[in-house]
Short mmCIF file of C-alpha atoms in Angstrom, two decimals:
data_model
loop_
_atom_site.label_atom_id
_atom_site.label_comp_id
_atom_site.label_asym_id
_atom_site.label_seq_id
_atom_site.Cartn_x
_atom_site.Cartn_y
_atom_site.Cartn_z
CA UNK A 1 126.34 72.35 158.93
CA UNK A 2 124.87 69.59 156.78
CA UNK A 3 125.38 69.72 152.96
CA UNK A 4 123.74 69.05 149.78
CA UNK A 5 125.30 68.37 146.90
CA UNK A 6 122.28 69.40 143.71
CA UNK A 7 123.59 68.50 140.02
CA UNK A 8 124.09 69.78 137.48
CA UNK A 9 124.08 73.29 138.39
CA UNK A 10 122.08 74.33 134.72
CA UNK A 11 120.88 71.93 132.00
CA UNK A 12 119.73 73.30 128.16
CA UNK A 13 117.73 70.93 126.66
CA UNK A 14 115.23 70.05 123.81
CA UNK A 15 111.31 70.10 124.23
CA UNK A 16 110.17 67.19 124.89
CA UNK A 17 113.30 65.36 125.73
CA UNK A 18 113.41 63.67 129.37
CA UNK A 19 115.22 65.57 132.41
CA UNK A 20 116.65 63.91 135.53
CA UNK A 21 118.29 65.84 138.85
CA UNK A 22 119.93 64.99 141.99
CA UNK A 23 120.68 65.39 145.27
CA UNK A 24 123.57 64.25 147.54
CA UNK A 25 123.89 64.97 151.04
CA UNK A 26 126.71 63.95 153.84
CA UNK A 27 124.43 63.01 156.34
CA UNK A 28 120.96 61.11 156.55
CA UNK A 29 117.35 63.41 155.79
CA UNK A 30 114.20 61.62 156.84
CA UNK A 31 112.42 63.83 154.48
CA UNK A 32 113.14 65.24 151.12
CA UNK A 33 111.61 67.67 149.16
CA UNK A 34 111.52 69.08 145.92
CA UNK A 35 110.61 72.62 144.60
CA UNK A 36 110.32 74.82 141.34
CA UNK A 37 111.30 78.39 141.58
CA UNK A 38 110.07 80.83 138.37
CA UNK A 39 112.22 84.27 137.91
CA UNK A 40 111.32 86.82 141.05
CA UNK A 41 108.70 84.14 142.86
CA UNK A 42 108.88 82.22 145.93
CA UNK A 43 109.52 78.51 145.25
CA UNK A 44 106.50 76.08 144.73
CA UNK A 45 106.76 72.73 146.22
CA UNK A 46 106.50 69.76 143.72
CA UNK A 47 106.94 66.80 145.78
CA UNK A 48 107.46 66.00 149.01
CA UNK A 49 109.29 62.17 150.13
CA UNK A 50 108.93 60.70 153.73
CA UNK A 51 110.31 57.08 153.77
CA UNK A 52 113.68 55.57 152.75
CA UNK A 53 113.31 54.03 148.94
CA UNK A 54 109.49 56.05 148.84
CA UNK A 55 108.79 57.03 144.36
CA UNK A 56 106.15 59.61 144.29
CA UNK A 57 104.42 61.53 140.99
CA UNK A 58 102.79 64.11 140.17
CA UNK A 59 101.99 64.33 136.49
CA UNK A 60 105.38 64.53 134.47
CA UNK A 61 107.73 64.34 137.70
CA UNK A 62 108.89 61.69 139.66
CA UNK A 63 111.10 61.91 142.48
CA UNK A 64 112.62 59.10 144.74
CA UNK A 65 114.14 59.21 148.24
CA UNK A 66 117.17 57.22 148.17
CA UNK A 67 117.69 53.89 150.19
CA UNK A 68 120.58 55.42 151.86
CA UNK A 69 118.57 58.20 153.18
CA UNK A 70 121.49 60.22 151.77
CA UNK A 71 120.19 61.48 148.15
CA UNK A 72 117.10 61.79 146.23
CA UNK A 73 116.45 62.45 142.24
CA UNK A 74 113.77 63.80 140.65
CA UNK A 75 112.74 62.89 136.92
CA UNK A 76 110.81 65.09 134.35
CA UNK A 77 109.59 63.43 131.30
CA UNK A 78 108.54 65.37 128.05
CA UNK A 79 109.35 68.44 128.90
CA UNK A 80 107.91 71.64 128.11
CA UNK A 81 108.73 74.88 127.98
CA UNK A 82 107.08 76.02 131.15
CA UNK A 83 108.99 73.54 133.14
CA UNK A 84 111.59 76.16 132.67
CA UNK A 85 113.11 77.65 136.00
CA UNK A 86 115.18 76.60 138.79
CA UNK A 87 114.46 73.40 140.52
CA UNK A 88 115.73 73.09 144.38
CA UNK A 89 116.35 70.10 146.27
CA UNK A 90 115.60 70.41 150.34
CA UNK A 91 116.47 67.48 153.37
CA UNK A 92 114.78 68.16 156.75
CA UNK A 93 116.02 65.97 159.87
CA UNK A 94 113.01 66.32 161.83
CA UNK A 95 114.00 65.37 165.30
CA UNK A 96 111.76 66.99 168.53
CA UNK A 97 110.68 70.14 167.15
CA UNK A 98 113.26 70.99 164.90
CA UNK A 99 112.08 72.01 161.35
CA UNK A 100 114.76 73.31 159.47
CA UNK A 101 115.48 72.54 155.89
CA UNK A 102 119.02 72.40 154.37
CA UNK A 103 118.78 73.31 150.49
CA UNK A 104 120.60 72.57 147.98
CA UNK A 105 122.17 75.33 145.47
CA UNK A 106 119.32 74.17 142.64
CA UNK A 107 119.46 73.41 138.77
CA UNK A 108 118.45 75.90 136.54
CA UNK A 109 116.47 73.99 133.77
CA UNK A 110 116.03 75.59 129.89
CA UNK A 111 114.20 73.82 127.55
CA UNK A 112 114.21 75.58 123.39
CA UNK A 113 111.05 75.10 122.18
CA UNK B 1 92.73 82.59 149.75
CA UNK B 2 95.09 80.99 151.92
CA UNK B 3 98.77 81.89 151.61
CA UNK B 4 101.76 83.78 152.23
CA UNK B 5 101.89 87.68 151.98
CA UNK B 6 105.09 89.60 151.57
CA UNK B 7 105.62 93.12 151.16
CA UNK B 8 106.82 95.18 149.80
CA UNK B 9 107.56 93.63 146.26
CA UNK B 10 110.81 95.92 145.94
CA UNK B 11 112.36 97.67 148.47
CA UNK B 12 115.17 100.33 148.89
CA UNK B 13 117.93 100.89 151.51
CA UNK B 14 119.55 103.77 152.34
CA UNK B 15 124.18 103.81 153.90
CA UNK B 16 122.75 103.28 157.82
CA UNK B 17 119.10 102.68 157.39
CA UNK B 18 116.92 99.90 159.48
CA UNK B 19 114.13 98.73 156.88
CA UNK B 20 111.34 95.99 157.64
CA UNK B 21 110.08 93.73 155.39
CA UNK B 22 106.37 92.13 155.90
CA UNK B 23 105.19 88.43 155.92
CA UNK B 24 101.60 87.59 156.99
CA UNK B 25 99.95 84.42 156.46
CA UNK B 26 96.49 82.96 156.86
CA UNK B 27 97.09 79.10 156.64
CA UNK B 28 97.37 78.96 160.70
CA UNK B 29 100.95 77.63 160.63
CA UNK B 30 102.97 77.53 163.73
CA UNK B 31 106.51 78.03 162.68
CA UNK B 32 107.70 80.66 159.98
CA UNK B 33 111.01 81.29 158.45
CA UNK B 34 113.00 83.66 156.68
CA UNK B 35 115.31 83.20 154.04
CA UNK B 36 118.36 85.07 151.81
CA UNK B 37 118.46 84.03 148.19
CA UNK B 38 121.14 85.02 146.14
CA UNK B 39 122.31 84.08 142.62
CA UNK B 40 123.84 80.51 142.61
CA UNK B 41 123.68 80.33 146.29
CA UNK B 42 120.56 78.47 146.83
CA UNK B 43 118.21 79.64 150.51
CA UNK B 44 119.98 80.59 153.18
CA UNK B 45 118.31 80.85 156.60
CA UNK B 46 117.86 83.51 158.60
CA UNK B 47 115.93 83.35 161.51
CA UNK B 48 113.01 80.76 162.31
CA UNK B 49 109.95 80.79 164.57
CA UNK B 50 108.34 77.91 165.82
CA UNK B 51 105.74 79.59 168.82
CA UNK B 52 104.39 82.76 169.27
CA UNK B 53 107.07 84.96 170.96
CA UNK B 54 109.83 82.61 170.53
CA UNK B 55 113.03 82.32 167.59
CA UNK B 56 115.84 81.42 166.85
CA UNK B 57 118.79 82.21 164.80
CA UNK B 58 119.33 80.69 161.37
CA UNK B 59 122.90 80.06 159.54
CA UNK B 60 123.48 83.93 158.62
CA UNK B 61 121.30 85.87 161.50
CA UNK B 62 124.00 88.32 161.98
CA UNK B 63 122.46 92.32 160.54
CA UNK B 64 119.00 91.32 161.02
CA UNK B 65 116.45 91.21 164.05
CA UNK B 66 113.18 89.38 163.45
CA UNK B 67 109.53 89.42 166.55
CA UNK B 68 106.65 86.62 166.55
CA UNK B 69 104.14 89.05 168.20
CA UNK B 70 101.52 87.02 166.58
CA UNK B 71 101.09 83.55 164.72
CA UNK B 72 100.42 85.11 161.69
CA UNK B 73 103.10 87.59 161.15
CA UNK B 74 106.96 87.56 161.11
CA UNK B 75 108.44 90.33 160.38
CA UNK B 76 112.19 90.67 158.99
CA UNK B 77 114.53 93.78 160.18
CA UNK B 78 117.46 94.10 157.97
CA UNK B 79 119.75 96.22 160.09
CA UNK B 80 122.66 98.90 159.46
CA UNK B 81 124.81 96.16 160.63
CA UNK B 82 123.89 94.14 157.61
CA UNK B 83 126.85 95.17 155.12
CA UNK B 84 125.68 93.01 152.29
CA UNK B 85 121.77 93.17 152.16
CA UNK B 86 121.02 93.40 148.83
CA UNK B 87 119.54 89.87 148.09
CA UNK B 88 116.10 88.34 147.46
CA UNK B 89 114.29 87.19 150.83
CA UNK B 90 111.65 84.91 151.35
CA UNK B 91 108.98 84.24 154.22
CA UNK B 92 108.16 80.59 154.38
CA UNK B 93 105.65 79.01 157.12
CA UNK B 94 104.91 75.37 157.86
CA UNK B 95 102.45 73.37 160.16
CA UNK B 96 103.89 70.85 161.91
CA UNK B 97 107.42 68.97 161.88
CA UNK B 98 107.62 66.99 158.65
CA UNK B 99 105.22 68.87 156.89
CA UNK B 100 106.53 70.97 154.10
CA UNK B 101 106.92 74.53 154.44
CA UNK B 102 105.51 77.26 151.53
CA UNK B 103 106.74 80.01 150.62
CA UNK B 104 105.50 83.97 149.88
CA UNK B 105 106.94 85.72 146.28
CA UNK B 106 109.88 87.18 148.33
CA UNK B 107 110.58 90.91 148.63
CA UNK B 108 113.71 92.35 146.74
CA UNK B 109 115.97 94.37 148.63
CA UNK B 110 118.60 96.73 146.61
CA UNK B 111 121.33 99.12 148.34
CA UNK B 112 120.25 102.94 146.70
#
């Protein structure tokens, strides 16, 4: 099946410092998504990308869909401790009816107040 | 409020026991999903329902049976044939292709 490659795996950082994530995958997505998962809750979708090269925000985040179709990143500035938890990336090739999402293994973000 | 229900929060498993978890929603999606989390694996799917009365199998379907009676419910059988069910599993529903799915707060399932 397809594969994403999500790095890095766990990041400790610094309130207030800048964060950036990525995704790689072997094959083309036409759409990407992003989501943030908090300790024993379903994840919560961020941002969703549907065109090659597309940069979308909302508030602090900004994620782009790669030119390639093949990756996407997403960016959090000034980070807070909230923004703690695991961030996953997630490609859909939506041909005919098909909806599945391949997701990658996530980055778990800490951030020391 | 619109959403995703799942139930029960925690759940227990008997050696050779059949248990059910719940997932309802109210946002009139057509397709639903179910999905195994566990730790540093990412979501794994299960099974996936696009119609009423209609599903198919997911990466790891083997030890679980799923129905699509109705559009709002999609219920997840973890089965004795499941050797390995303790995991975190989440219900996810979506409206049309391309649009995003979102998820319930997953049900936790531990071996007693």
């Amino acid at each position: 099946g397809q594969q994403l490659n999500q790095s890095p795996q766990s990041m400790f950082i610094q309130e207030g410092e800048d964060v950036s994530m990525n995704c790689t995958s072997s094959s083309i997505f036409n759409t990407w998504l992003w989501y943030k998962q908090d300790p024993g809750e379903g994840p919560v979708l961020l941002i969703a990308l549907y065109k090659a090269g597309e940069l979308t925000s909302n508030g602090r985040l900004t994620a782009q869909f790669g030119i390639t179709r093949k990756d996407s990143f997403l960016n959090i500035s000034a980070s807070i401790p909230s923004d703690v938890g695991i961030y996953f990336c997630a490609g859909q090739n939506s041909g005919g009816s098909n909806y599945k999402l391949t997701f990658g293994k996530g980055t778990l973000l800490t951030v020391n107040p | 409020d619109g959403g995703i229900t799942q139930s029960p929060k925690y759940l227990f498993r008997k050696e050779g026991q059949n248990v059910t978890l719940s997932c309802e929603q109210n946002l009139n999606h057509d397709a639903m999903y179910w999905y195994r989390q566990d730790p540093g694996q990412g979501l794994r799917l299960i099974y996936y329902s696009q119609i009423v009365n209609d599903f198919q199998k997911g990466d790891i379907a083997e030890g679980y049976s799923v129905s699509r009676e109705k559009k709002e419910s999609f219920p997840l059988t973890v089965t004795s044939a499941q050797k390995n069910p303790t995991a975190f599993y989440l219900c996810a529903s979506s409206n049309r292709v391309r649009q995003p799915q979102h998820f319930g707060d997953g049900t936790r399932l531990s071996i007693l």
